[in-house]
Coordinates of N, CA and C in Angstrom, one line a residue:
T1 N 11.5 10.5 2.1 CA 12.4 9.3 2.2 C 11.8 8.2 1.3
P2 N 12.7 7.3 0.8 CA 12.2 6.2 -0.1 C 11.1 5.4 0.7
Y3 N 11.3 5.2 2.0 CA 10.3 4.4 2.7 C 9.0 5.1 2.7
G4 N 9.0 6.4 2.9 CA 7.8 7.2 3.0 C 7.1 7.2 1.6
I5 N 7.8 7.3 0.5 CA 7.3 7.2 -0.8 C 6.6 5.9 -1.1
K6 N 7.3 4.8 -0.7 CA 6.8 3.5 -0.9 C 5.5 3.2 -0.1
K7 N 5.5 3.7 1.1 CA 4.4 3.6 2.0 C 3.2 4.3 1.4
R8 N 3.4 5.5 0.9 CA 2.3 6.3 0.3 C 1.8 5.7 -0.9
L9 N 2.6 5.2 -1.8 CA 2.2 4.6 -3.0 C 1.4 3.3 -2.8
Q10 N 1.9 2.5 -1.8 CA 1.2 1.3 -1.4 C -0.2 1.5 -0.9
F11 N -0.3 2.6 -0.1 CA -1.6 3.0 0.4 C -2.6 3.3 -0.7
I12 N -2.1 4.1 -1.7 CA -3.0 4.5 -2.8 C -3.4 3.3 -3.6
Y13 N -2.4 2.4 -3.9 CA -2.7 1.2 -4.7 C -3.6 0.3 -4.0
D14 N -3.4 0.1 -2.7 CA -4.3 -0.8 -1.9 C -5.7 -0.2 -1.8
E15 N -5.9 1.1 -1.6 CA -7.2 1.6 -1.5 C -8.0 1.4 -2.8
I16 N -7.3 1.6 -3.9 CA -8.0 1.5 -5.2 C -8.3 0.0 -5.5
T17 N -7.3 -0.9 -5.3 CA -7.6 -2.3 -5.6 C -8.7 -2.9 -4.7
K18 N -8.8 -2.4 -3.5 CA -9.9 -2.9 -2.6 C -11.2 -2.6 -3.2
R19 N -11.3 -1.4 -3.7 CA -12.6 -1.0 -4.3 C -12.9 -1.6 -5.7
L20 N -11.9 -2.1 -6.3 CA -12.1 -2.7 -7.6 C -12.4 -4.2 -7.6
N21 N -12.3 -4.8 -6.4 CA -12.5 -6.2 -6.3 C -13.8 -6.7 -6.9
N22 N -14.9 -6.0 -6.7 CA -16.2 -6.4 -7.2 C -16.6 -5.8 -8.6
V23 N -15.7 -5.2 -9.2 CA -15.9 -4.5 -10.5 C -15.6 -5.5 -11.6
E24 N -16.6 -5.8 -12.5 CA -16.3 -6.8 -13.6 C -15.6 -6.1 -14.7
D25 N -16.0 -5.0 -15.2 CA -15.4 -4.3 -16.3 C -14.6 -3.1 -15.8
K26 N -13.3 -3.4 -15.5 CA -12.5 -2.4 -14.9 C -12.2 -1.2 -15.9
S27 N -12.3 -1.5 -17.2 CA -12.0 -0.4 -18.2 C -13.0 0.7 -18.1
K28 N -14.2 0.5 -17.4 CA -15.2 1.6 -17.2 C -14.9 2.5 -16.0
I29 N -13.9 2.1 -15.2 CA -13.5 2.9 -14.1 C -12.6 3.9 -14.5
R30 N -12.9 5.2 -14.2 CA -12.1 6.3 -14.6 C -11.4 6.9 -13.3
I31 N -10.0 7.0 -13.5 CA -9.2 7.6 -12.4 C -8.5 8.8 -12.9
L32 N -8.5 9.8 -12.1 CA -7.7 11.1 -12.4 C -6.6 11.2 -11.4
D33 N -5.4 11.4 -11.9 CA -4.2 11.6 -11.1 C -3.8 13.0 -11.3
I34 N -4.0 13.9 -10.3 CA -3.7 15.3 -10.4 C -2.2 15.5 -10.0
G35 N -1.5 16.2 -10.8 CA -0.1 16.5 -10.5 C 0.7 15.2 -10.7
C36 N 0.5 14.5 -11.8 CA 1.1 13.2 -12.0 C 2.6 13.2 -12.3
G37 N 3.1 14.3 -12.7 CA 4.6 14.4 -13.0 C 4.8 13.5 -14.2
T38 N 5.8 12.6 -14.1 CA 6.2 11.8 -15.2 C 5.3 10.5 -15.3
G39 N 4.5 10.3 -14.3 CA 3.6 9.2 -14.3 C 4.1 7.9 -13.8
D40 N 5.4 7.9 -13.5 CA 6.1 6.7 -13.0 C 5.6 6.1 -11.7
L41 N 5.2 7.0 -10.8 CA 4.8 6.5 -9.4 C 3.4 6.0 -9.3
I42 N 2.5 6.7 -9.9 CA 1.1 6.4 -9.7 C 0.3 6.1 -11.0
T43 N 0.4 7.0 -12.0 CA -0.5 6.9 -13.2 C -0.2 5.6 -13.9
I44 N 1.0 5.4 -14.3 CA 1.3 4.2 -15.2 C 1.1 2.9 -14.4
P45 N 1.5 2.8 -13.1 CA 1.2 1.5 -12.4 C -0.3 1.2 -12.3
L46 N -1.1 2.3 -12.1 CA -2.5 2.0 -12.1 C -3.1 1.5 -13.4
G47 N -2.5 2.0 -14.5 CA -2.9 1.5 -15.8 C -2.8 0.0 -16.0
S48 N -1.9 -0.6 -15.2 CA -1.7 -2.1 -15.3 C -2.9 -2.8 -14.7
L49 N -3.8 -2.1 -14.0 CA -5.0 -2.7 -13.4 C -6.1 -2.8 -14.5
G50 N -5.9 -2.2 -15.6 CA -7.0 -2.2 -16.7 C -8.0 -1.1 -16.6
V51 N -7.8 -0.2 -15.6 CA -8.7 0.9 -15.5 C -8.3 2.0 -16.5
T52 N -9.2 3.0 -16.7 CA -8.9 4.1 -17.5 C -8.3 5.2 -16.6
V53 N -7.1 5.7 -16.9 CA -6.4 6.6 -16.1 C -6.0 7.9 -16.9
L54 N -6.3 9.0 -16.3 CA -5.8 10.3 -16.9 C -4.9 11.0 -15.9
G55 N -3.7 11.2 -16.2 CA -2.7 11.9 -15.4 C -2.6 13.3 -15.9
I56 N -2.7 14.3 -15.1 CA -2.6 15.7 -15.5 C -1.5 16.4 -14.7
D57 N -0.8 17.3 -15.4 CA 0.2 18.1 -14.7 C 0.4 19.4 -15.5
T58 N 0.8 20.5 -14.8 CA 1.1 21.7 -15.5 C 2.5 21.8 -16.0
H59 N 3.3 20.9 -15.7 CA 4.7 20.9 -16.2 C 4.9 20.1 -17.5
L60 N 4.9 20.8 -18.6 CA 4.9 20.2 -19.9 C 6.0 19.2 -20.1
P61 N 7.3 19.5 -19.7 CA 8.3 18.4 -19.9 C 8.0 17.1 -19.2
S62 N 7.4 17.2 -18.1 CA 7.0 15.9 -17.4 C 6.0 15.2 -18.2
I63 N 5.0 15.9 -18.7 CA 3.9 15.2 -19.4 C 4.5 14.6 -20.7
E64 N 5.4 15.4 -21.4 CA 6.0 14.8 -22.6 C 6.8 13.5 -22.3
H65 N 7.5 13.5 -21.2 CA 8.2 12.4 -20.8 C 7.3 11.2 -20.5
A66 N 6.2 11.5 -19.8 CA 5.2 10.5 -19.5 C 4.6 9.9 -20.7
R67 N 4.3 10.7 -21.7 CA 3.7 10.2 -22.9 C 4.6 9.2 -23.7
K68 N 5.9 9.6 -23.7 CA 6.9 8.7 -24.3 C 7.0 7.4 -23.7
K69 N 7.0 7.3 -22.3 CA 7.2 6.1 -21.6 C 6.0 5.2 -21.4
N70 N 4.8 5.8 -21.6 CA 3.5 5.1 -21.3 C 3.3 3.9 -22.2
P71 N 3.2 2.7 -21.7 CA 3.0 1.5 -22.5 C 1.5 1.1 -22.6
F72 N 0.6 1.9 -22.0 CA -0.8 1.5 -21.9 C -1.7 2.4 -22.8
K73 N -2.6 1.8 -23.5 CA -3.6 2.5 -24.3 C -4.7 3.1 -23.3
N74 N -4.9 2.5 -22.2 CA -5.9 3.0 -21.2 C -5.4 4.1 -20.3
V75 N -4.2 4.6 -20.6 CA -3.6 5.6 -19.8 C -3.3 6.8 -20.7
Q76 N -3.8 8.0 -20.3 CA -3.5 9.2 -21.1 C -2.9 10.2 -20.1
F77 N -2.2 11.2 -20.8 CA -1.5 12.3 -20.0 C -1.9 13.6 -20.6
G78 N -2.3 14.5 -19.8 CA -2.7 15.8 -20.3 C -1.9 17.0 -19.6
H79 N -1.5 17.9 -20.4 CA -0.8 19.1 -19.9 C -2.0 20.1 -19.7
M80 N -2.5 20.2 -18.5 CA -3.6 21.0 -18.3 C -3.8 21.3 -16.8
H81 N -4.7 22.2 -16.5 CA -5.1 22.6 -15.2 C -6.4 21.8 -14.9
M82 N -6.7 21.6 -13.6 CA -7.9 20.9 -13.2 C -9.2 21.6 -13.7
E83 N -9.1 22.9 -13.8 CA -10.3 23.6 -14.2 C -10.8 23.1 -15.6
E84 N -9.9 22.7 -16.4 CA -10.3 22.2 -17.8 C -11.1 20.9 -17.7
L85 N -11.1 20.3 -16.6 CA -11.9 19.0 -16.5 C -13.2 19.2 -15.7
A86 N -13.6 20.4 -15.5 CA -14.7 20.7 -14.6 C -16.0 20.0 -15.0
D87 N -16.1 19.6 -16.3 CA -17.4 19.0 -16.8 C -17.3 17.5 -16.8
Q88 N -16.2 16.9 -16.3 CA -16.0 15.4 -16.4 C -16.2 14.8 -15.0
Q89 N -16.5 13.5 -15.0 CA -16.7 12.8 -13.7 C -15.7 11.6 -13.6
F90 N -15.2 11.4 -12.4 CA -14.2 10.3 -12.2 C -14.7 9.5 -11.0
D91 N -14.3 8.2 -11.1 CA -14.6 7.2 -10.0 C -13.6 7.4 -8.8
F92 N -12.4 7.7 -9.2 CA -11.3 8.0 -8.2 C -10.6 9.2 -8.7
I93 N -10.3 10.0 -7.7 CA -9.4 11.2 -8.0 C -8.2 11.1 -6.9
I94 N -7.0 11.1 -7.5 CA -5.8 11.1 -6.6 C -5.2 12.5 -6.7
C95 N -4.9 13.0 -5.5 CA -4.2 14.3 -5.4 C -3.1 14.1 -4.4
S96 N -2.0 13.6 -4.9 CA -0.9 13.2 -3.9 C 0.3 14.1 -4.0
E97 N 0.5 14.7 -2.8 CA 1.6 15.7 -2.7 C 1.5 16.9 -3.6
V98 N 0.3 17.4 -3.7 CA 0.0 18.5 -4.6 C -0.5 19.8 -3.8
L99 N -1.4 19.6 -2.9 CA -2.1 20.7 -2.2 C -1.1 21.6 -1.5
E100 N 0.0 21.1 -1.0 CA 1.0 22.0 -0.3 C 1.7 22.9 -1.3
H101 N 1.5 22.7 -2.6 CA 2.2 23.6 -3.5 C 1.2 24.7 -4.0
L102 N 0.0 24.7 -3.6 CA -1.0 25.6 -4.1 C -1.2 26.8 -3.2
S103 N -1.4 28.0 -3.8 CA -1.7 29.2 -2.9 C -3.1 29.1 -2.4
K104 N -4.0 28.4 -3.1 CA -5.4 28.3 -2.7 C -5.9 26.9 -2.8
P105 N -5.4 26.0 -1.9 CA -5.8 24.6 -2.0 C -7.3 24.4 -1.9
S106 N -8.0 25.3 -1.2 CA -9.5 25.1 -1.1 C -10.2 25.1 -2.5
E107 N -9.6 25.9 -3.4 CA -10.2 25.9 -4.8 C -10.0 24.5 -5.5
M108 N -8.8 23.9 -5.3 CA -8.6 22.6 -5.8 C -9.6 21.6 -5.2
L109 N -9.8 21.7 -3.9 CA -10.7 20.7 -3.3 C -12.1 20.9 -3.8
M110 N -12.5 22.1 -4.1 CA -13.9 22.3 -4.7 C -13.9 21.7 -6.1
L111 N -12.9 21.8 -6.9 CA -12.9 21.2 -8.2 C -12.9 19.7 -8.1
I112 N -12.1 19.2 -7.2 CA -12.1 17.7 -7.0 C -13.6 17.2 -6.6
K113 N -14.2 17.9 -5.7 CA -15.6 17.6 -5.4 C -16.5 17.6 -6.6
R114 N -16.3 18.6 -7.4 CA -17.2 18.8 -8.6 C -17.0 17.6 -9.6
C115 N -15.7 17.1 -9.7 CA -15.4 16.1 -10.7 C -15.5 14.7 -10.2
L116 N -15.8 14.5 -8.9 CA -15.9 13.2 -8.3 C -17.3 12.7 -8.4
R117 N -17.5 11.5 -8.9 CA -18.8 10.9 -8.9 C -19.4 10.8 -7.5
H118 N -20.7 10.8 -7.4 CA -21.3 10.8 -6.1 C -20.9 9.6 -5.2
D119 N -20.6 8.5 -5.9 CA -20.1 7.3 -5.1 C -18.6 7.1 -5.3
G120 N -17.9 8.1 -5.8 CA -16.5 8.0 -6.0 C -15.7 8.1 -4.8
S121 N -14.4 7.9 -4.9 CA -13.4 8.0 -3.8 C -12.3 9.0 -4.2
C122 N -11.9 9.8 -3.3 CA -10.8 10.7 -3.5 C -9.7 10.3 -2.5
I123 N -8.5 10.3 -3.0 CA -7.3 10.0 -2.1 C -6.4 11.2 -2.2
I124 N -6.2 11.8 -1.0 CA -5.4 13.0 -0.9 C -4.2 12.7 0.0
T125 N -3.0 13.0 -0.4 CA -1.9 12.9 0.5 C -1.1 14.2 0.6
I126 N -0.6 14.5 1.7 CA 0.3 15.6 1.9 C 1.5 15.2 2.7
P127 N 2.7 15.8 2.5 CA 3.8 15.4 3.4 C 3.5 15.9 4.8
N128 N 3.9 15.1 5.8 CA 3.6 15.5 7.2 C 4.7 16.5 7.7
G129 N 5.9 16.4 7.1 CA 7.0 17.3 7.5 C 7.5 17.2 8.9
Y130 N 7.1 16.1 9.6 CA 7.6 16.0 10.9 C 8.4 14.8 11.2
S131 N 8.9 14.1 10.2 CA 9.7 13.0 10.5 C 11.1 13.5 11.1
L132 N 11.8 12.6 11.7 CA 13.1 13.0 12.3 C 14.0 13.6 11.3
K133 N 14.1 12.9 10.1 CA 15.0 13.5 9.1 C 14.6 14.9 8.7
E134 N 13.3 15.1 8.4 CA 12.9 16.4 8.0 C 13.2 17.5 9.1
I135 N 13.0 17.1 10.3 CA 13.2 18.1 11.4 C 14.7 18.4 11.5
E136 N 15.6 17.4 11.4 CA 17.0 17.6 11.4 C 17.5 18.4 10.2
V137 N 16.9 18.2 9.0 CA 17.3 19.0 7.9 C 16.9 20.4 8.1
R138 N 15.7 20.7 8.7 CA 15.3 22.1 8.9 C 16.3 22.7 9.9
I139 N 16.6 22.0 11.0 CA 17.5 22.6 12.0 C 18.9 22.9 11.3
Y140 N 19.4 21.9 10.5 CA 20.7 22.1 9.9 C 20.6 23.3 9.0
K141 N 19.5 23.5 8.2 CA 19.4 24.7 7.3 C 19.4 26.0 8.1
A142 N 18.7 25.9 9.2 CA 18.7 27.1 10.1 C 20.1 27.4 10.6
I143 N 20.8 26.4 11.1 CA 22.2 26.6 11.6 C 23.1 27.1 10.5
S144 N 22.9 26.5 9.3 CA 23.8 26.9 8.2 C 23.5 28.4 7.8
S145 N 22.3 28.8 7.9 CA 22.0 30.2 7.5 C 22.6 31.2 8.5
L146 N 22.8 30.7 9.7 CA 23.5 31.5 10.7 C 25.0 31.5 10.7
G147 N 25.5 30.6 9.8 CA 27.0 30.5 9.7 C 27.6 29.5 10.7
L148 N 26.7 28.7 11.3 CA 27.2 27.8 12.4 C 27.4 26.4 11.9
A149 N 27.3 26.1 10.6 CA 27.4 24.7 10.2 C 28.8 24.2 10.5
S150 N 29.9 25.0 10.3 CA 31.2 24.5 10.6 C 31.4 24.1 12.1
L151 N 30.7 24.8 13.0 CA 30.8 24.5 14.4 C 30.0 23.2 14.6
L152 N 28.9 23.0 14.0 CA 28.2 21.7 14.1 C 29.0 20.5 13.6
R153 N 29.7 20.7 12.5 CA 30.5 19.7 11.9 C 31.7 19.4 12.9
Y154 N 32.3 20.4 13.5 CA 33.4 20.2 14.4 C 32.9 19.5 15.6
L155 N 31.8 19.9 16.2 CA 31.2 19.2 17.4 C 30.9 17.8 17.1
G156 N 30.3 17.5 15.9 CA 30.0 16.2 15.6 C 31.1 15.2 15.4
K157 N 32.3 15.8 15.0 CA 33.5 15.0 14.8 C 34.3 14.9 16.1
S158 N 34.3 15.9 16.9 CA 35.2 16.0 18.0 C 34.6 15.4 19.3
T159 N 33.4 15.2 19.4 CA 32.8 14.8 20.7 C 31.6 13.9 20.4
N160 N 31.3 13.1 21.4 CA 30.1 12.2 21.3 C 29.0 12.8 22.1
K161 N 29.2 14.1 22.6 CA 28.1 14.7 23.3 C 27.0 15.3 22.5
V162 N 27.3 15.5 21.2 CA 26.3 16.0 20.3 C 25.6 14.8 19.6
G163 N 24.3 14.7 19.9 CA 23.5 13.6 19.4 C 23.0 13.9 18.0
M164 N 23.4 13.1 17.0 CA 22.9 13.3 15.6 C 22.6 11.9 15.1
S165 N 21.6 11.9 14.2 CA 21.2 10.6 13.6 C 22.3 10.3 12.5
P166 N 22.3 9.1 12.1 CA 23.3 8.7 11.0 C 23.0 9.5 9.7
A167 N 21.7 9.8 9.4 CA 21.4 10.6 8.2 C 22.0 12.0 8.3
L168 N 21.9 12.7 9.4 CA 22.5 14.0 9.5 C 24.0 14.0 9.5
K169 N 24.6 13.0 10.2 CA 26.0 12.8 10.1 C 26.5 12.6 8.7
D170 N 25.8 11.9 7.9 CA 26.1 11.6 6.6 C 26.0 12.9 5.8
T171 N 25.0 13.7 6.0 CA 24.8 15.0 5.3 C 26.0 15.9 5.6
L172 N 26.4 16.0 6.9 CA 27.5 16.8 7.3 C 28.8 16.4 6.7
S173 N 29.0 15.1 6.6 CA 30.3 14.5 6.1 C 30.5 14.8 4.6
K174 N 29.4 15.0 3.9 CA 29.5 15.3 2.5 C 29.8 16.7 2.1
E175 N 29.8 17.6 3.1 CA 30.0 19.0 2.9 C 31.5 19.4 3.1

């Protein structure tokens, strides 16, 4: 949800800015954003702090887009895998909404540990998957796969006995 995204991004930004308060030369701070996508959400905004940021992603079109949009000289984008950075060190490593896509997340965590400076900070986020909207969407998909979606729509329109959130009612009304 937009609220969840905003909350996650604010958390990441706040954690980094807290740790930067006593740093005189912010350009010496190196941040790695793993799975940066187009850079819009995390990588480019962090560049505005004056830190050195490297955003990496395996999706080349996203990296190409990020490079075109990037207004900062202190922000770079790389089309690469984390393994290619195994000999580098970073003050902060961000791995936001990435681990759940990997078949072996423990390997990524070991690479993060290897690339993180001994006094560095790592910020990892994963979706919780348990918000009311996410649960309703899962239930609706299950019902749809059983061919019962039309029954749910009928019940939702014909009686007030079926409790549905406004978000689910909205989803049903669009179909």
